[in-house]
Coordinates of C-alpha atoms in Angstrom, one line a residue:
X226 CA 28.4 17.9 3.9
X227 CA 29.4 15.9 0.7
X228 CA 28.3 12.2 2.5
X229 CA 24.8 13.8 3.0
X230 CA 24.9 15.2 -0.8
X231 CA 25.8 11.8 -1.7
X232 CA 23.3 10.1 0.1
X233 CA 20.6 12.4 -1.3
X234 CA 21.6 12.0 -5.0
X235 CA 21.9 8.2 -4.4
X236 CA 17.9 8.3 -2.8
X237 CA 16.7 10.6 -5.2
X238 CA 17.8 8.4 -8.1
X239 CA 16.6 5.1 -6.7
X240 CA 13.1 6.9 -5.6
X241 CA 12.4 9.4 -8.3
X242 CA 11.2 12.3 -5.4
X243 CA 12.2 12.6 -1.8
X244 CA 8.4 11.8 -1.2
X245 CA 9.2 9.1 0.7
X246 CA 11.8 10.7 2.8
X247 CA 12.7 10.5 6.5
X248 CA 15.0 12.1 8.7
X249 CA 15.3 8.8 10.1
X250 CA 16.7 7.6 6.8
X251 CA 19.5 10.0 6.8
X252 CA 20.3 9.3 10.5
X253 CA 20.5 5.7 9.6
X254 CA 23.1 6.4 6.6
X255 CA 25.4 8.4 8.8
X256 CA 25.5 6.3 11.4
X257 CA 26.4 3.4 8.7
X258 CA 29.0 5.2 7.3
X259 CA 30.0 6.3 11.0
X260 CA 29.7 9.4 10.5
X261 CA 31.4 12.0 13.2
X262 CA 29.3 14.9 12.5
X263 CA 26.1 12.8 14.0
X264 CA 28.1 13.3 17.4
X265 CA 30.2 16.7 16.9
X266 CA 26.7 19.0 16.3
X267 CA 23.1 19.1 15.2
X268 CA 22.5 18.2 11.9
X269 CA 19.6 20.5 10.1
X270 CA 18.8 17.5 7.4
X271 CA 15.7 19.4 6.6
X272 CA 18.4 22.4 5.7
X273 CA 20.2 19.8 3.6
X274 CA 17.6 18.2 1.3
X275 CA 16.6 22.2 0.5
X276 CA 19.7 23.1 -0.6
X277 CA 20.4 19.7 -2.9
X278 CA 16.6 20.4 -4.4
X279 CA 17.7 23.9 -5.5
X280 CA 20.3 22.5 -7.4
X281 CA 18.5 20.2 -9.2
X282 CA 17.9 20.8 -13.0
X283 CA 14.3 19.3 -12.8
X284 CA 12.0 17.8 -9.6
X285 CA 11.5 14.7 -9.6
X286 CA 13.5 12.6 -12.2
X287 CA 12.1 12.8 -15.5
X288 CA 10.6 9.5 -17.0
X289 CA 11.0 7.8 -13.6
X290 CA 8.6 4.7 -13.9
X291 CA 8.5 1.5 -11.4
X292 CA 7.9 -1.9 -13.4
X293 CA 7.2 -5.3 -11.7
X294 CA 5.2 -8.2 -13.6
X295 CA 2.3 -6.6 -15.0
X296 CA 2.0 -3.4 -13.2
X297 CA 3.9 0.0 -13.9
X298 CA 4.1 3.1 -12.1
X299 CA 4.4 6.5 -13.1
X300 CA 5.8 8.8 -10.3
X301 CA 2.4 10.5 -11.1
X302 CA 1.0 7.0 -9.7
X303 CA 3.4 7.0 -6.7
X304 CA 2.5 11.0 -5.8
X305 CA -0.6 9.6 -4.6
X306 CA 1.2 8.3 -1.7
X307 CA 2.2 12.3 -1.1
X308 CA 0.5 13.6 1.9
X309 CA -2.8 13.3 2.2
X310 CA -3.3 12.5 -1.6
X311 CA -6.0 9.5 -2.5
X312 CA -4.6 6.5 -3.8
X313 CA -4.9 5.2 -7.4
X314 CA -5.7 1.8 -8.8
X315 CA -2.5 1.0 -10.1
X316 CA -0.6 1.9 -6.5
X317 CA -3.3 -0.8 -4.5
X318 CA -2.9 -3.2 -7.7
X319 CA 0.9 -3.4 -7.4
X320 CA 0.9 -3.2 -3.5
X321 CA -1.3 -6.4 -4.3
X322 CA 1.1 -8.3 -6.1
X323 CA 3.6 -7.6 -3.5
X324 CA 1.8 -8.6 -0.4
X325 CA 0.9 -12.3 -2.7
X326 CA 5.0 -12.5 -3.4
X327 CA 5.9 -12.1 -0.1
X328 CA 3.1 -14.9 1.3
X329 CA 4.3 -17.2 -1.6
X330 CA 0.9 -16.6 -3.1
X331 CA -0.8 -18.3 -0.1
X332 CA -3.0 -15.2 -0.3
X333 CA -4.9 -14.1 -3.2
X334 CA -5.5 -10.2 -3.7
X335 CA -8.0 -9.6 -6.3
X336 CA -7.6 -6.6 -8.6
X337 CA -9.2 -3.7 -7.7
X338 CA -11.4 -3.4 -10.9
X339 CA -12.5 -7.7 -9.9
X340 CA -15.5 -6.0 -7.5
X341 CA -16.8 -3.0 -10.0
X342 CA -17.0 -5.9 -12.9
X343 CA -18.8 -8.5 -10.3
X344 CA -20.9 -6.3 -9.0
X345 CA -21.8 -5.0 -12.8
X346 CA -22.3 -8.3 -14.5
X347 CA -22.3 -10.8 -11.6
X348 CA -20.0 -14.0 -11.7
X349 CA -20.2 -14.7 -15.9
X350 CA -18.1 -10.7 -16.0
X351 CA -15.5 -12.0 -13.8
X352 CA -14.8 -16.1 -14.1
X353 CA -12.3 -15.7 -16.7
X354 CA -10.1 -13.4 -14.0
X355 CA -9.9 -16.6 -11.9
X356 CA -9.0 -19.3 -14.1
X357 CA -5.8 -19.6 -13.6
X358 CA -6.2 -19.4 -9.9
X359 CA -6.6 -22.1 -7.6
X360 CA -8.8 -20.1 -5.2
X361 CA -9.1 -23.1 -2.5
X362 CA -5.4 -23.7 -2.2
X363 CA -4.6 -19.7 -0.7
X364 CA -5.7 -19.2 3.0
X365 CA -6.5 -15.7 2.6
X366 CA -8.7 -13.6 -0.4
X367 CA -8.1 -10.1 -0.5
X368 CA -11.0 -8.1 -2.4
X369 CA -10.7 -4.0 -2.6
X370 CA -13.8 -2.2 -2.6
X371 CA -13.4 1.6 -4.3
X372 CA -16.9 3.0 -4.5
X373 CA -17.0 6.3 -5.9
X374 CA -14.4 8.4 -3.6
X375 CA -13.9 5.6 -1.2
X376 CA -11.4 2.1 -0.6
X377 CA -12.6 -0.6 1.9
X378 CA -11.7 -4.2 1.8
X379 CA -13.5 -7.9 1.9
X380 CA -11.7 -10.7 3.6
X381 CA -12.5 -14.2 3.3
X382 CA -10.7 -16.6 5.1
X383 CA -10.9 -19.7 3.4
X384 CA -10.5 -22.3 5.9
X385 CA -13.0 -20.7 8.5
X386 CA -15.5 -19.6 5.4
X387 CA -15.5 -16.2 6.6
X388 CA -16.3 -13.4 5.3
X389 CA -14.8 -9.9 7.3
X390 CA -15.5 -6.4 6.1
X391 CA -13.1 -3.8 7.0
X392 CA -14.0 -0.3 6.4
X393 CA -11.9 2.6 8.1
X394 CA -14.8 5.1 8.5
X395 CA -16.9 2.1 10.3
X396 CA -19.1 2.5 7.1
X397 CA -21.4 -0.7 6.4
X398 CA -22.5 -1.5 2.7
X399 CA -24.3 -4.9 2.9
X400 CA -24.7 -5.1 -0.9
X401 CA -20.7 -5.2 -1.3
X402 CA -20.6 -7.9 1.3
X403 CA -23.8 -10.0 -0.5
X404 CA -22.1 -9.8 -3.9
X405 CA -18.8 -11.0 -2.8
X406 CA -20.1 -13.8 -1.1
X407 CA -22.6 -15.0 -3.8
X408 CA -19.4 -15.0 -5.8
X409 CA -16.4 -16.6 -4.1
X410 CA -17.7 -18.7 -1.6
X411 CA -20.9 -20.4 -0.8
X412 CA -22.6 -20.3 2.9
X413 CA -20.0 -17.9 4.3
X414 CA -20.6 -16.0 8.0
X415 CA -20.2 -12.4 7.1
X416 CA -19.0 -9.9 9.7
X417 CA -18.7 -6.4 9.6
X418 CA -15.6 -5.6 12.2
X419 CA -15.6 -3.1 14.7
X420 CA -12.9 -1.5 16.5
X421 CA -10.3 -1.7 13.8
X422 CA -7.9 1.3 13.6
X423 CA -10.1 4.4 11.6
X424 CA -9.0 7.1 9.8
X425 CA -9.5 10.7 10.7
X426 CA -9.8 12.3 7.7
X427 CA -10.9 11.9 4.2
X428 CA -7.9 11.0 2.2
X429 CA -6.5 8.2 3.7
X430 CA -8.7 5.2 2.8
X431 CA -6.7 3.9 0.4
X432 CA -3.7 3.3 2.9
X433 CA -5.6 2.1 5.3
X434 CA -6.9 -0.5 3.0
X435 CA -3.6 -1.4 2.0
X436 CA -2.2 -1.6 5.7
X437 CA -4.8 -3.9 6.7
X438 CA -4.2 -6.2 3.5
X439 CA 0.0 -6.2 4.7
X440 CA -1.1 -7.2 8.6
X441 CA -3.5 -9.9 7.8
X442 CA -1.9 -11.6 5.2
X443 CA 1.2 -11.9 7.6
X444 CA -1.1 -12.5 11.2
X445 CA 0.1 -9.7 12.6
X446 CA -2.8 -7.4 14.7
X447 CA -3.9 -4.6 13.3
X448 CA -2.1 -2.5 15.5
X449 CA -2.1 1.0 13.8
X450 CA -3.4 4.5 13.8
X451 CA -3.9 7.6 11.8
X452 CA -0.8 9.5 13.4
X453 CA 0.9 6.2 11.5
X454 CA -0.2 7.2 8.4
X455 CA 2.5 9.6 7.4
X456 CA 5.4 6.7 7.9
X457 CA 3.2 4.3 6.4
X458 CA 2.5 6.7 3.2
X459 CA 6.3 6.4 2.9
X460 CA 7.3 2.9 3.6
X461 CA 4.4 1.7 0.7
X462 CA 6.6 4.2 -1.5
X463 CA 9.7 2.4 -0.9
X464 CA 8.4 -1.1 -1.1
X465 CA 6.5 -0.5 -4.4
X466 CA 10.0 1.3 -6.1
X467 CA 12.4 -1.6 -4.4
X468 CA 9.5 -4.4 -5.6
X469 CA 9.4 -6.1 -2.3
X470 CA 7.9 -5.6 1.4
X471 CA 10.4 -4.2 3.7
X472 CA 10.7 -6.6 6.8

């Protein structure tokens, strides 16, 4: 089936891997290109992408490396969104710099290495990271925690003075919320939220994270779950390699 061969190569090239690939997204391709074989049998997509991965010279592409502003990715860097994989920095850095694009910087996300520096040498280590930031002009600050083998996030909502710690394995670390709020905002309320969605494993902290920064900073519930994960893992892929949130 040529149009499914050509739809792979096209995929393969614009994502590096078919990490993040769906049946769904072939389905959607066919149907596009109004395809007859969607309606004359079953199509074993599975079958297909096997067959077009043995007759590649190398898996994935070779040098394949996502740029935007600052931040680069290796497909090293995206292969933590493989499976049950844990994220890296650099993935929830550039995720970061997407989800402050797409809220025309209304919300701040702080770089993941902001919290390990503040809580190491307090607010002189991390001023400078600020300066050029009008902190009380965003709506919304964004801080991710990664302690040892574990991502959680800080919230602070700026025009309620609020600070909201979200942590997917309802884990509690009162220091992280203390230092934060020393540092960014004076006589906060700090609240340690219960019954958001938790993960039910030990890999998937880092998207969770992620997922909760996306909702927020848009107001939409955090209406999620662990069987999402999977489709989520993939949709970050293709937003990070197409440099934009999908809608």
């Amino acid at each position: 089936m040529s149009s499914v061969s050509d739809f792979l190569e096209s995929f393969y090239m614009k994502y590096g891997s078919f990490i993040p690939l769906s049946e769904t997204d072939v389905l959607e391709y066919l149907k596009k290109k109004g395809n007859s074989d969607l309606n004359n049998r079953k199509l074993d997509i599975p079958g297909e992408v096997r067959r077009y991965r043995a007759g590649l010279a190398s898996v994935p592409v070779a040098g394949f490396m996502v740029s935007y502003n600052k931040h680069t990715l290796s497909l090293e860097d995206l292969g933590t969104l493989e499976e049950q994989n844990w994220l890296n920095d650099q993935v929830i850095n550039m995720y970061g710099e997407l989800i402050m694009e797409a809220t025309q910087h209304k919300v701040h996300f702080f770089n993941s290495f902001f919290h390990k520096q503040l809580a190491a040498k307090g607010y002189e280590g991390v001023k400078r990271w600020t300066k050029k930031v009008d902190l009380f002009s965003k709506w919304l600050l964004l801080v991710p925690i990664h302690l040892e083998i574990h991502w959680s996030l800080i919230t602070v909502d700026m025009a309620t003075k609020t600070i909201s710690y979200y942590d997917s394995q309802g884990i509690v670390f009162k220091h992280t919320i203390d230092v934060c709020s020393l540092a960014v905002v004076a006589d906060c309320d700090c609240l340690s939220l219960q019954g958001i969605p938790q993960q039910k494993n030990d890999s998937d902290c880092g998207v969770f994270v992620l997922e909760y920064c996306r909702r927020l900073s848009v107001k939409q519930p955090l209406r999620f779950s662990q069987e999402d994960m999977p489709h989520i893992r993939k949709r970050i892929y293709k937003e990070l390699c197409d440099c934009r949130l999908s809608d």
